[in-house]
PDB file of C-alpha atoms and ligand atoms in Angstrom:
ATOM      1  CA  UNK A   1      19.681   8.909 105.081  1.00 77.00           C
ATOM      2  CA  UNK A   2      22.092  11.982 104.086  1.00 87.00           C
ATOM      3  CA  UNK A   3      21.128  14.727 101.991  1.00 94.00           C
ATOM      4  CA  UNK A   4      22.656  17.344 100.672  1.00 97.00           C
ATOM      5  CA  UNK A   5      22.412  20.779 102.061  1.00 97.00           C
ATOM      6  CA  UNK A   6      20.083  23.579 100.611  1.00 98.00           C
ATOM      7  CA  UNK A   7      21.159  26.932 100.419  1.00 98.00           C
ATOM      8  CA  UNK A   8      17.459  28.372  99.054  1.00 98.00           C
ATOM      9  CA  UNK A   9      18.092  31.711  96.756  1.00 98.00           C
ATOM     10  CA  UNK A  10      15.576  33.877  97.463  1.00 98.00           C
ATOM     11  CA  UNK A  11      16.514  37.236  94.959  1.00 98.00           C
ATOM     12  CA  UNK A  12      13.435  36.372  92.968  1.00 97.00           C
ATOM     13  CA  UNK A  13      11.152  37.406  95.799  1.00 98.00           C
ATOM     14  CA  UNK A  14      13.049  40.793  95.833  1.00 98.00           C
ATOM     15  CA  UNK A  15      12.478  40.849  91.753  1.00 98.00           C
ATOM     16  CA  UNK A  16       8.936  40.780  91.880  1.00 97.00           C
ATOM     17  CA  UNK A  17       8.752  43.406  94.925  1.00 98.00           C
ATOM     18  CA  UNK A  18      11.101  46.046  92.462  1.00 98.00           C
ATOM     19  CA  UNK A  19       8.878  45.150  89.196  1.00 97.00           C
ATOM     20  CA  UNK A  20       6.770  47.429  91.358  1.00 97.00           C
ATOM     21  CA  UNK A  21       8.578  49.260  93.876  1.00 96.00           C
ATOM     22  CA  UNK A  22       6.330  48.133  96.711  1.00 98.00           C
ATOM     23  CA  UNK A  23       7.630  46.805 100.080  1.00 98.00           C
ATOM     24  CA  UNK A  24       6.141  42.895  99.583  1.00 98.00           C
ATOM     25  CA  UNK A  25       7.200  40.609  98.464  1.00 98.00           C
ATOM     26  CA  UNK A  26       9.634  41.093 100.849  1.00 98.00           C
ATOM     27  CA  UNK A  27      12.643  38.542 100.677  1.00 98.00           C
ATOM     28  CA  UNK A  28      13.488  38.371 104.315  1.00 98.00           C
ATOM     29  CA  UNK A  29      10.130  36.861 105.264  1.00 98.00           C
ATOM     30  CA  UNK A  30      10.732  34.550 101.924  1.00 98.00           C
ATOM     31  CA  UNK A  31      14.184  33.589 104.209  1.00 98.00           C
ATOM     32  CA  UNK A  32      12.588  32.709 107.246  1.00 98.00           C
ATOM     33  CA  UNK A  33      10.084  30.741 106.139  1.00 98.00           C
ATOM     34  CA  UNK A  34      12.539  28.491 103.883  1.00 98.00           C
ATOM     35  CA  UNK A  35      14.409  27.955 107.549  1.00 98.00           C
ATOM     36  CA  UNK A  36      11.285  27.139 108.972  1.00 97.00           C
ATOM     37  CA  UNK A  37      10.619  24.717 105.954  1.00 97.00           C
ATOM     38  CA  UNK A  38      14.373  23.268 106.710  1.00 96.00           C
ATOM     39  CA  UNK A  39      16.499  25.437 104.308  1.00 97.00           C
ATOM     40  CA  UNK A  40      20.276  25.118 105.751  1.00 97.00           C
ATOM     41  CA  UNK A  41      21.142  28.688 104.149  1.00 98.00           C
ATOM     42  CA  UNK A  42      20.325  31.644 102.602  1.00 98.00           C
ATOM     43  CA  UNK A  43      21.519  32.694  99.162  1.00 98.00           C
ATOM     44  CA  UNK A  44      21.426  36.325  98.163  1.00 98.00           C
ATOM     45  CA  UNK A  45      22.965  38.199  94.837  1.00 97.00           C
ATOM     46  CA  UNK A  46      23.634  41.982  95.954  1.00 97.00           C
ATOM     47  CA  UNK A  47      23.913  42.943  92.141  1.00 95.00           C
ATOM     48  CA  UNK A  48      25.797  45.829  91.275  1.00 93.00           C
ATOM     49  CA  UNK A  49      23.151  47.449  89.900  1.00 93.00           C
ATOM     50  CA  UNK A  50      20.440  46.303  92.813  1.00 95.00           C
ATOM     51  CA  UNK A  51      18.427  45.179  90.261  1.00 95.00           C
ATOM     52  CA  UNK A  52      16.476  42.728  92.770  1.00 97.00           C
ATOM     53  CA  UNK A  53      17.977  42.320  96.572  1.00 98.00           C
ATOM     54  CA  UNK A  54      18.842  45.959  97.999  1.00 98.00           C
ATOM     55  CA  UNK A  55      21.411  46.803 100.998  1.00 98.00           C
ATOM     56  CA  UNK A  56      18.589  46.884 103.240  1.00 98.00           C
ATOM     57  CA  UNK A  57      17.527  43.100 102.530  1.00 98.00           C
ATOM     58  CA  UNK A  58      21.005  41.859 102.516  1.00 98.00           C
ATOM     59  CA  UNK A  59      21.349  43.745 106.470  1.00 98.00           C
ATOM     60  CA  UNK A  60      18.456  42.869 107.826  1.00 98.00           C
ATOM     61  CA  UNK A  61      18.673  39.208 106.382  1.00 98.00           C
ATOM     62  CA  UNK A  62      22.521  39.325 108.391  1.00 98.00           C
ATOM     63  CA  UNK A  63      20.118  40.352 111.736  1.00 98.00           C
ATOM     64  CA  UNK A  64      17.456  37.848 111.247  1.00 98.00           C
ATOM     65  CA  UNK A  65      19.126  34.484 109.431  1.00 98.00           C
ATOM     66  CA  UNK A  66      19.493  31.586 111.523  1.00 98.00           C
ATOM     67  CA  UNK A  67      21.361  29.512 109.755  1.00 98.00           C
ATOM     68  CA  UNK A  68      23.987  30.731 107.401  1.00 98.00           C
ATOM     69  CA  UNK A  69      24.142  33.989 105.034  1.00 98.00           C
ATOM     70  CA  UNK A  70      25.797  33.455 101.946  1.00 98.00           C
ATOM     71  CA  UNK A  71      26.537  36.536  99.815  1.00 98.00           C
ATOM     72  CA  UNK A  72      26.732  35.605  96.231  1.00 97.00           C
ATOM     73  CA  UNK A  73      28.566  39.065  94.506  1.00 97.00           C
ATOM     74  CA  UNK A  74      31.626  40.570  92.447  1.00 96.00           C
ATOM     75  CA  UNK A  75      35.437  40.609  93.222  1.00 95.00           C
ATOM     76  CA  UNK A  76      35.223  44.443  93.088  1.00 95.00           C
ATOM     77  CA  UNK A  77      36.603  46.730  95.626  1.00 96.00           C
ATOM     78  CA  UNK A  78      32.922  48.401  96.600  1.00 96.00           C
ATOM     79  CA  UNK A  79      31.474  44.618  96.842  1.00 97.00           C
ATOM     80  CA  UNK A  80      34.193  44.016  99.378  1.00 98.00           C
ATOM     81  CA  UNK A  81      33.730  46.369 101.319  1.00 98.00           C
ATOM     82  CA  UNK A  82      29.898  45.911 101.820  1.00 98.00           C
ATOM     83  CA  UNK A  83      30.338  42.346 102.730  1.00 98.00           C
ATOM     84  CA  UNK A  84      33.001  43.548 105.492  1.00 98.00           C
ATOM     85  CA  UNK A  85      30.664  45.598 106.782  1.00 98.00           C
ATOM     86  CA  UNK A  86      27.563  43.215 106.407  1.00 98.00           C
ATOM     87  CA  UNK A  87      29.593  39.982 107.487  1.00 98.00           C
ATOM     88  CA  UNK A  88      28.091  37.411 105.791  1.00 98.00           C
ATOM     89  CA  UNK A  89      29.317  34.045 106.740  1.00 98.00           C
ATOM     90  CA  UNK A  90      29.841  33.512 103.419  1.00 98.00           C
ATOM     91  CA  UNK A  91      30.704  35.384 100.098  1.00 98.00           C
ATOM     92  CA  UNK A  92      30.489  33.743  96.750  1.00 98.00           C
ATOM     93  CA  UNK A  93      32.391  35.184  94.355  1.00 97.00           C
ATOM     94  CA  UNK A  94      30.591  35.320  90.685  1.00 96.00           C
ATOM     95  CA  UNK A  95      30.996  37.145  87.443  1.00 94.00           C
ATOM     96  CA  UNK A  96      28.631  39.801  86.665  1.00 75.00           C
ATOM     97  CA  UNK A  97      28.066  41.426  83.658  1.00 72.00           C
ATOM     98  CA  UNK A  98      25.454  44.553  83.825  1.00 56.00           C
ATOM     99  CA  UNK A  99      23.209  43.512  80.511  1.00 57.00           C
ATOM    100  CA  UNK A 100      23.145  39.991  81.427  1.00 67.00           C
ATOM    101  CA  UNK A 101      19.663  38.383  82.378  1.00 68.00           C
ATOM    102  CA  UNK A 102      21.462  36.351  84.866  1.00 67.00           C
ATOM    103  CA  UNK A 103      24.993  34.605  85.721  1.00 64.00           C
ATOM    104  CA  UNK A 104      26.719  33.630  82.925  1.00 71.00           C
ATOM    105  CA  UNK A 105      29.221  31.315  83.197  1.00 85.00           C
ATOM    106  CA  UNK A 106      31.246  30.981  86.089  1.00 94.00           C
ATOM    107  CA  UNK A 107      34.342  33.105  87.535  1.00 95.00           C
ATOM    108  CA  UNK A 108      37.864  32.821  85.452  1.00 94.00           C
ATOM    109  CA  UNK A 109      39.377  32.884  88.038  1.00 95.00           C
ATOM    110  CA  UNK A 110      42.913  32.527  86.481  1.00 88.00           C
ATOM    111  CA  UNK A 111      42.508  34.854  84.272  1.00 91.00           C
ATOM    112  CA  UNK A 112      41.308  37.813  87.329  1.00 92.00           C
ATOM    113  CA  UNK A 113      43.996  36.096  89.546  1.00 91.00           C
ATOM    114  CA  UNK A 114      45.088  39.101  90.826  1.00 93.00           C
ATOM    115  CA  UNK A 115      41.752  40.559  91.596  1.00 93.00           C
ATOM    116  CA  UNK A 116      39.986  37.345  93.284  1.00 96.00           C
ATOM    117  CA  UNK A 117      43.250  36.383  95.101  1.00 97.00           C
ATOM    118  CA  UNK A 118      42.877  39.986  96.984  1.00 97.00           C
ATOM    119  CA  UNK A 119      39.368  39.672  97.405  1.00 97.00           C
ATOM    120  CA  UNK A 120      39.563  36.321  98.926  1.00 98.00           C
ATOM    121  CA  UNK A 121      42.266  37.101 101.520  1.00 98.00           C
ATOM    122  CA  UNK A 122      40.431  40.577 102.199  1.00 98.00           C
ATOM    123  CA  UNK A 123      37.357  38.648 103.084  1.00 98.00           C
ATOM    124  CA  UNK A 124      38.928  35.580 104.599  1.00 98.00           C
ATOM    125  CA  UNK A 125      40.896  37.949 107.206  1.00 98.00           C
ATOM    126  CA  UNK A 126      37.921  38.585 108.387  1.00 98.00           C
ATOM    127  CA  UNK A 127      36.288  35.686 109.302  1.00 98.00           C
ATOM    128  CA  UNK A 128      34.005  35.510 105.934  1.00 98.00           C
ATOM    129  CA  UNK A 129      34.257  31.857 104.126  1.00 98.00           C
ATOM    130  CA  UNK A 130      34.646  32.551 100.240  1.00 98.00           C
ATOM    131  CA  UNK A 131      33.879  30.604  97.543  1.00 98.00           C
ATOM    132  CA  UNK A 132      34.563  30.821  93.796  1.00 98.00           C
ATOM    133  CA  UNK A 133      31.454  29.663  91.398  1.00 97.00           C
ATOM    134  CA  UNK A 134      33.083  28.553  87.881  1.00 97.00           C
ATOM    135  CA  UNK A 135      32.400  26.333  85.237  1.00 97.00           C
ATOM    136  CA  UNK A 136      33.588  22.894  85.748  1.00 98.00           C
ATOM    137  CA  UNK A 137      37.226  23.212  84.421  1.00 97.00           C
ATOM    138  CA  UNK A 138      40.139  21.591  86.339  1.00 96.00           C
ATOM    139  CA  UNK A 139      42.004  24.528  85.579  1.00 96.00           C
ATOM    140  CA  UNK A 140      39.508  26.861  87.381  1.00 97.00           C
ATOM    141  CA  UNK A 141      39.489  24.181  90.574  1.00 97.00           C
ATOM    142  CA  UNK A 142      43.173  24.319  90.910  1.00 97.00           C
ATOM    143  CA  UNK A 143      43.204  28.045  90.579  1.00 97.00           C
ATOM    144  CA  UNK A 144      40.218  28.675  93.039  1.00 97.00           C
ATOM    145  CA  UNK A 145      43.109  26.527  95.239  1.00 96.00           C
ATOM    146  CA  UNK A 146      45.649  28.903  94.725  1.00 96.00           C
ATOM    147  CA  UNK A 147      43.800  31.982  95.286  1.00 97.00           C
ATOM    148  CA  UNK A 148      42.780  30.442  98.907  1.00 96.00           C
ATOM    149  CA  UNK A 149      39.161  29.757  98.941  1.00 98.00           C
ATOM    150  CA  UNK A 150      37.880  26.862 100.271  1.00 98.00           C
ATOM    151  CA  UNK A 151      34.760  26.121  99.128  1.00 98.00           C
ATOM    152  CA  UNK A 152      34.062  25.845  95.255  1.00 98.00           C
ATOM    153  CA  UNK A 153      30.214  26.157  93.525  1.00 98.00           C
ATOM    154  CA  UNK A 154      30.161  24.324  90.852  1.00 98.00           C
ATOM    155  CA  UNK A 155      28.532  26.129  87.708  1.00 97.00           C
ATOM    156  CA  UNK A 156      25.348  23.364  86.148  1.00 98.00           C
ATOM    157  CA  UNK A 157      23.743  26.162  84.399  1.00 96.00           C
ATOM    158  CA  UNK A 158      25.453  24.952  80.771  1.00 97.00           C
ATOM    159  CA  UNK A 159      24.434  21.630  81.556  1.00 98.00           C
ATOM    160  CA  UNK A 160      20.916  22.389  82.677  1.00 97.00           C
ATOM    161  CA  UNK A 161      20.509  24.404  79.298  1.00 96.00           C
ATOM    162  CA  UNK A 162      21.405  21.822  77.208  1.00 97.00           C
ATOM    163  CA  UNK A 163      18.870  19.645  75.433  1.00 97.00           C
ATOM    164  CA  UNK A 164      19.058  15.673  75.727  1.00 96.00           C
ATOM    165  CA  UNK A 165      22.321  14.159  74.408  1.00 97.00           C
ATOM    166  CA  UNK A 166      25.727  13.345  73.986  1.00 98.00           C
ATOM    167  CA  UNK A 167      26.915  17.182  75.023  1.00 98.00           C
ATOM    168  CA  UNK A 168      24.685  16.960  78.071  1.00 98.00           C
ATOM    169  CA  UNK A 169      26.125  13.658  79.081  1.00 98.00           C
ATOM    170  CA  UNK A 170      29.951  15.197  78.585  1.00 98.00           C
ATOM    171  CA  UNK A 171      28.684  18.052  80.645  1.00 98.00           C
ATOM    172  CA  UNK A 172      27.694  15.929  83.147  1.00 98.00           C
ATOM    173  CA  UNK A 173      31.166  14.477  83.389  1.00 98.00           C
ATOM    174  CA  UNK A 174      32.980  17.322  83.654  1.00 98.00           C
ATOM    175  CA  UNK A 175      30.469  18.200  86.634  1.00 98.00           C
ATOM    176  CA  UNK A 176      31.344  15.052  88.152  1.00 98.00           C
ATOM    177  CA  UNK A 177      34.915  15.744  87.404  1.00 98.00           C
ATOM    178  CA  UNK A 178      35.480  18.615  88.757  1.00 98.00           C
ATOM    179  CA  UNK A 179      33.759  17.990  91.658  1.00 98.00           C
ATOM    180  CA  UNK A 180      35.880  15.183  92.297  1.00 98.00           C
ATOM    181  CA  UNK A 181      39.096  17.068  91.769  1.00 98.00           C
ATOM    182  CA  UNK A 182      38.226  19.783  93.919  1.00 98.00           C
ATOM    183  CA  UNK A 183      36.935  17.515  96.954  1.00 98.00           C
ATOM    184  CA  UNK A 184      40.611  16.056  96.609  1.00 98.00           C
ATOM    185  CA  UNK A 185      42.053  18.996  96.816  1.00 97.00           C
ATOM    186  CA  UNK A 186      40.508  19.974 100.209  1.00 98.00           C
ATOM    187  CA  UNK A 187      37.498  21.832  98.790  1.00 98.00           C
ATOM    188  CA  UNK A 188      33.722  22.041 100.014  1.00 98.00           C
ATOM    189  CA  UNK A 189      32.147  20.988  96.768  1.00 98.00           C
ATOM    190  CA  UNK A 190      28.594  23.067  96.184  1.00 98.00           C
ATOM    191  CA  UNK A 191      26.586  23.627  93.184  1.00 98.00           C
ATOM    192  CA  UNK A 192      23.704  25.634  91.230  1.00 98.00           C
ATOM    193  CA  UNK A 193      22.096  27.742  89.025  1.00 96.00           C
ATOM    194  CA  UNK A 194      19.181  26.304  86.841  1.00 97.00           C
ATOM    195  CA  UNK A 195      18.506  23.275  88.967  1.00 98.00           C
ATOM    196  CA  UNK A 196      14.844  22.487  89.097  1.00 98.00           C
ATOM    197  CA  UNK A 197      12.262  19.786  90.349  1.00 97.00           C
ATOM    198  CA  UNK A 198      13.093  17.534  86.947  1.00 97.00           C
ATOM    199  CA  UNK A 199      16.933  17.900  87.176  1.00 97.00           C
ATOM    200  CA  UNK A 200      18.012  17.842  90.137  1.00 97.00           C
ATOM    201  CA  UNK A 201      18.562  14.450  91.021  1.00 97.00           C
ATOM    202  CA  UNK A 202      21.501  14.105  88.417  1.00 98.00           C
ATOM    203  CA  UNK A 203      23.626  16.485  90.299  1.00 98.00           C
ATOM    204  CA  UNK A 204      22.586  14.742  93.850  1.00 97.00           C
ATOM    205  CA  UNK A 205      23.829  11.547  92.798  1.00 97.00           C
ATOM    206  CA  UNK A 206      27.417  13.197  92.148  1.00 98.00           C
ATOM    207  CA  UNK A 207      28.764  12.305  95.722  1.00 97.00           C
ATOM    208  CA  UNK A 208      31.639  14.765  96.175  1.00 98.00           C
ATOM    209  CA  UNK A 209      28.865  17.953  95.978  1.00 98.00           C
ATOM    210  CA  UNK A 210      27.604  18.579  99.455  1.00 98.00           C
ATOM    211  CA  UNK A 211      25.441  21.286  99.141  1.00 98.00           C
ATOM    212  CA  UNK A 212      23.237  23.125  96.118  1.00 98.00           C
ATOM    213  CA  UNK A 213      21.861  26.758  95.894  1.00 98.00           C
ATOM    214  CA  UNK A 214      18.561  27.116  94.095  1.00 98.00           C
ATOM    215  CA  UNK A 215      16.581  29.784  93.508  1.00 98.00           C
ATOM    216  CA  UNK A 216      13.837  30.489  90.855  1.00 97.00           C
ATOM    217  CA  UNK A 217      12.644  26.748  90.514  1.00 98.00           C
ATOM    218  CA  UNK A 218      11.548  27.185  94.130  1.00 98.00           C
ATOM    219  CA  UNK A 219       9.833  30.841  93.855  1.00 97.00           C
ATOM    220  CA  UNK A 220       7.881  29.958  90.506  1.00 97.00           C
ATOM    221  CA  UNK A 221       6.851  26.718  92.522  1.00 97.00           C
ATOM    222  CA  UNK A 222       6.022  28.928  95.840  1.00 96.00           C
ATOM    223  CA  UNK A 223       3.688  30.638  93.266  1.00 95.00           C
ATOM    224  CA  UNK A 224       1.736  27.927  92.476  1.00 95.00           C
ATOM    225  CA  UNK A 225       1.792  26.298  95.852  1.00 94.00           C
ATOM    226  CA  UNK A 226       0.194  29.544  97.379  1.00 94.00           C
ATOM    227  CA  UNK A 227      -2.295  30.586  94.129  1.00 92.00           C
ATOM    228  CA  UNK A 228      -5.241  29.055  95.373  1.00 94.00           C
ATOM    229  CA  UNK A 229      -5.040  30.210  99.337  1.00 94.00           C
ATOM    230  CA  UNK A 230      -4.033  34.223  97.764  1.00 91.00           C
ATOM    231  CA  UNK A 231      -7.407  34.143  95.267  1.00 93.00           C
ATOM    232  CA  UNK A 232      -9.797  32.383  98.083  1.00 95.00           C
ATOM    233  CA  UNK A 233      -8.196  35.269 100.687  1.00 94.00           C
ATOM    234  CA  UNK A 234      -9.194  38.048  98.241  1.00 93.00           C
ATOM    235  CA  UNK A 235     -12.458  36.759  97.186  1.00 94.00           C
ATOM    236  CA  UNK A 236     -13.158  36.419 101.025  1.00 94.00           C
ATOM    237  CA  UNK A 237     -11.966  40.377 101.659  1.00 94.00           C
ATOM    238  CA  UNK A 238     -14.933  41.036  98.367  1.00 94.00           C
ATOM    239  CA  UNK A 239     -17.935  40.057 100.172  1.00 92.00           C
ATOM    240  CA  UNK A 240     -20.308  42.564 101.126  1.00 90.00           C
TER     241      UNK A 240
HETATM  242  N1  PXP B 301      24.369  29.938  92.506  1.00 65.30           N
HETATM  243  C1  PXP B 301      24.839  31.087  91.977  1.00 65.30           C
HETATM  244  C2  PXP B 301      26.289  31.402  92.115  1.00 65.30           C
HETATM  245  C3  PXP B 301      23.981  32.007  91.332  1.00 65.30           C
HETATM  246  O1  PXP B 301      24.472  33.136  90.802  1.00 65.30           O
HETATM  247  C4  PXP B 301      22.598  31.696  91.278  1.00 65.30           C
HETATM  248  C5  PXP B 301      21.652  32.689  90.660  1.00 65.30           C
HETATM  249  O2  PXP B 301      21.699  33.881  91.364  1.00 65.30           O
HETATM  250  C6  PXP B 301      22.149  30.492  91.856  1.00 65.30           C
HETATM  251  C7  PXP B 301      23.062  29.626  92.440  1.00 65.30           C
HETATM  252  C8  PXP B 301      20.709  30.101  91.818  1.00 65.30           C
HETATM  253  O3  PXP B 301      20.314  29.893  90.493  1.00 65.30           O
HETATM  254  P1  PXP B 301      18.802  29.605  90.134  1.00 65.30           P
HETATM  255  O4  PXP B 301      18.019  30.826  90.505  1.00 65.30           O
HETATM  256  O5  PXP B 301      18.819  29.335  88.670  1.00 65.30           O
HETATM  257  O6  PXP B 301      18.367  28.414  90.945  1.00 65.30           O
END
């Protein structure tokens, strides 16, 4: 049977390691052991503001990822020139405001034509795959076209938010949409961002997206999967 591919985000590892400046949790060991699990990539957000994953995670991941490094970050000039540096076998390109708690909403990528368009041919000169994430808006898929990326993630973070309904539903076909029109236009159709264990299998069953990037439904669900072993370990270390 064919599945999708997993790109597994692991930035939340790095958040709970800076909530305390300590070196653990340390991301890169989070990295290997979703390859060993059968992850086929790794997802990490160098933030401007290195809020969670730091330079050092994002070069040592590049020295120790098997399968593929993809460097979700902004279309500014310092960003590019870390990931030229790093090479990442892939960049995704997202918005980023500083206040926000996360991404919000996806790249307009015709409106920062300019901007992405130079970004994207910096990056793809030198062997780096870039892709756009934006909402799913025709316009933005035939602009991420014209700017000369070649993969597209496809922004389900408005659609996870929203409750049951008939705006969900719409939602869901302009996901499907979109994904359509950008696998006919040549593009690698990905997804992501607030996909979790009870919504995922909407998105799989659009056919044209090939792979998904998720991140914090699978660390809060590492922390439950690993409660029990951590308290029995430390209860074991107490005995006198
Ligand atoms: N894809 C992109 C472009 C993102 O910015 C993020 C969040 O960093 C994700 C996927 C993963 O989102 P989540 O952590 O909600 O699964």
């Amino acid at each position: 049977m064919e599945r999708l591919r997993l790109g597994v985000n692991v930035d939340h590892v790095a958040t709970l390691r800076q909530a305390r400046g300590t070196i653990y949790p340390d991301p890169v060991l989070a990295a290997a052991m979703s390859e060993l699990a059968g992850a086929d990539q790794i997802t990490v957000h160098l933030r401007e503001d290195r809020r969670h994953i730091q330079d050092r995670d994002v070069r040592l991941l590049r020295r120790t990822v098997q399968t593929r490094l993809n460097l979700e970050m902004a279309a500014t000039n310092e960003m590019v020139e870390v990931a030229i540096d790093v090479k990442p076998d892939e960049v995704t390109l997202v918005p980023e405001r500083r206040e926000e708690l996360t991404t919000e909403g996806g790249l307009d990528v015709a409106g920062r034509w300019a901007d992405i368009a130079e970004a994207t041919r910096r990056l793809t000169e030198q062997g780096i795959a870039v892709s756009l994430f934006i909402d799913p808006d025709p316009a933005q898929v035939a602009a991420t076209c014209d700017v000369g990326a070649t993969i597209v993630e496809l922004h389900t973070g408005t659609w996870c938010d929203l409750p049951e309904g008939r705006e969900r539903r719409e939602e869901l076909d302009r996901l499907t949409l979109a994904a359509r029109e950008a696998s006919e236009a040549g593009l690698m159709v990905a997804a992501g961002h607030g996909l979790h264990y009870h919504n995922v299998r909407e998105v799989v069953a659009i056919e044209e997206i090939t792979e998904l990037n998720i991140g914090h439904a699978i660390v809060a669900r590492a922390l439950f999967h690993g409660f029990e072993r951590a308290v029995r370990d430390m209860l074991a270390l107490m005995a006198r």
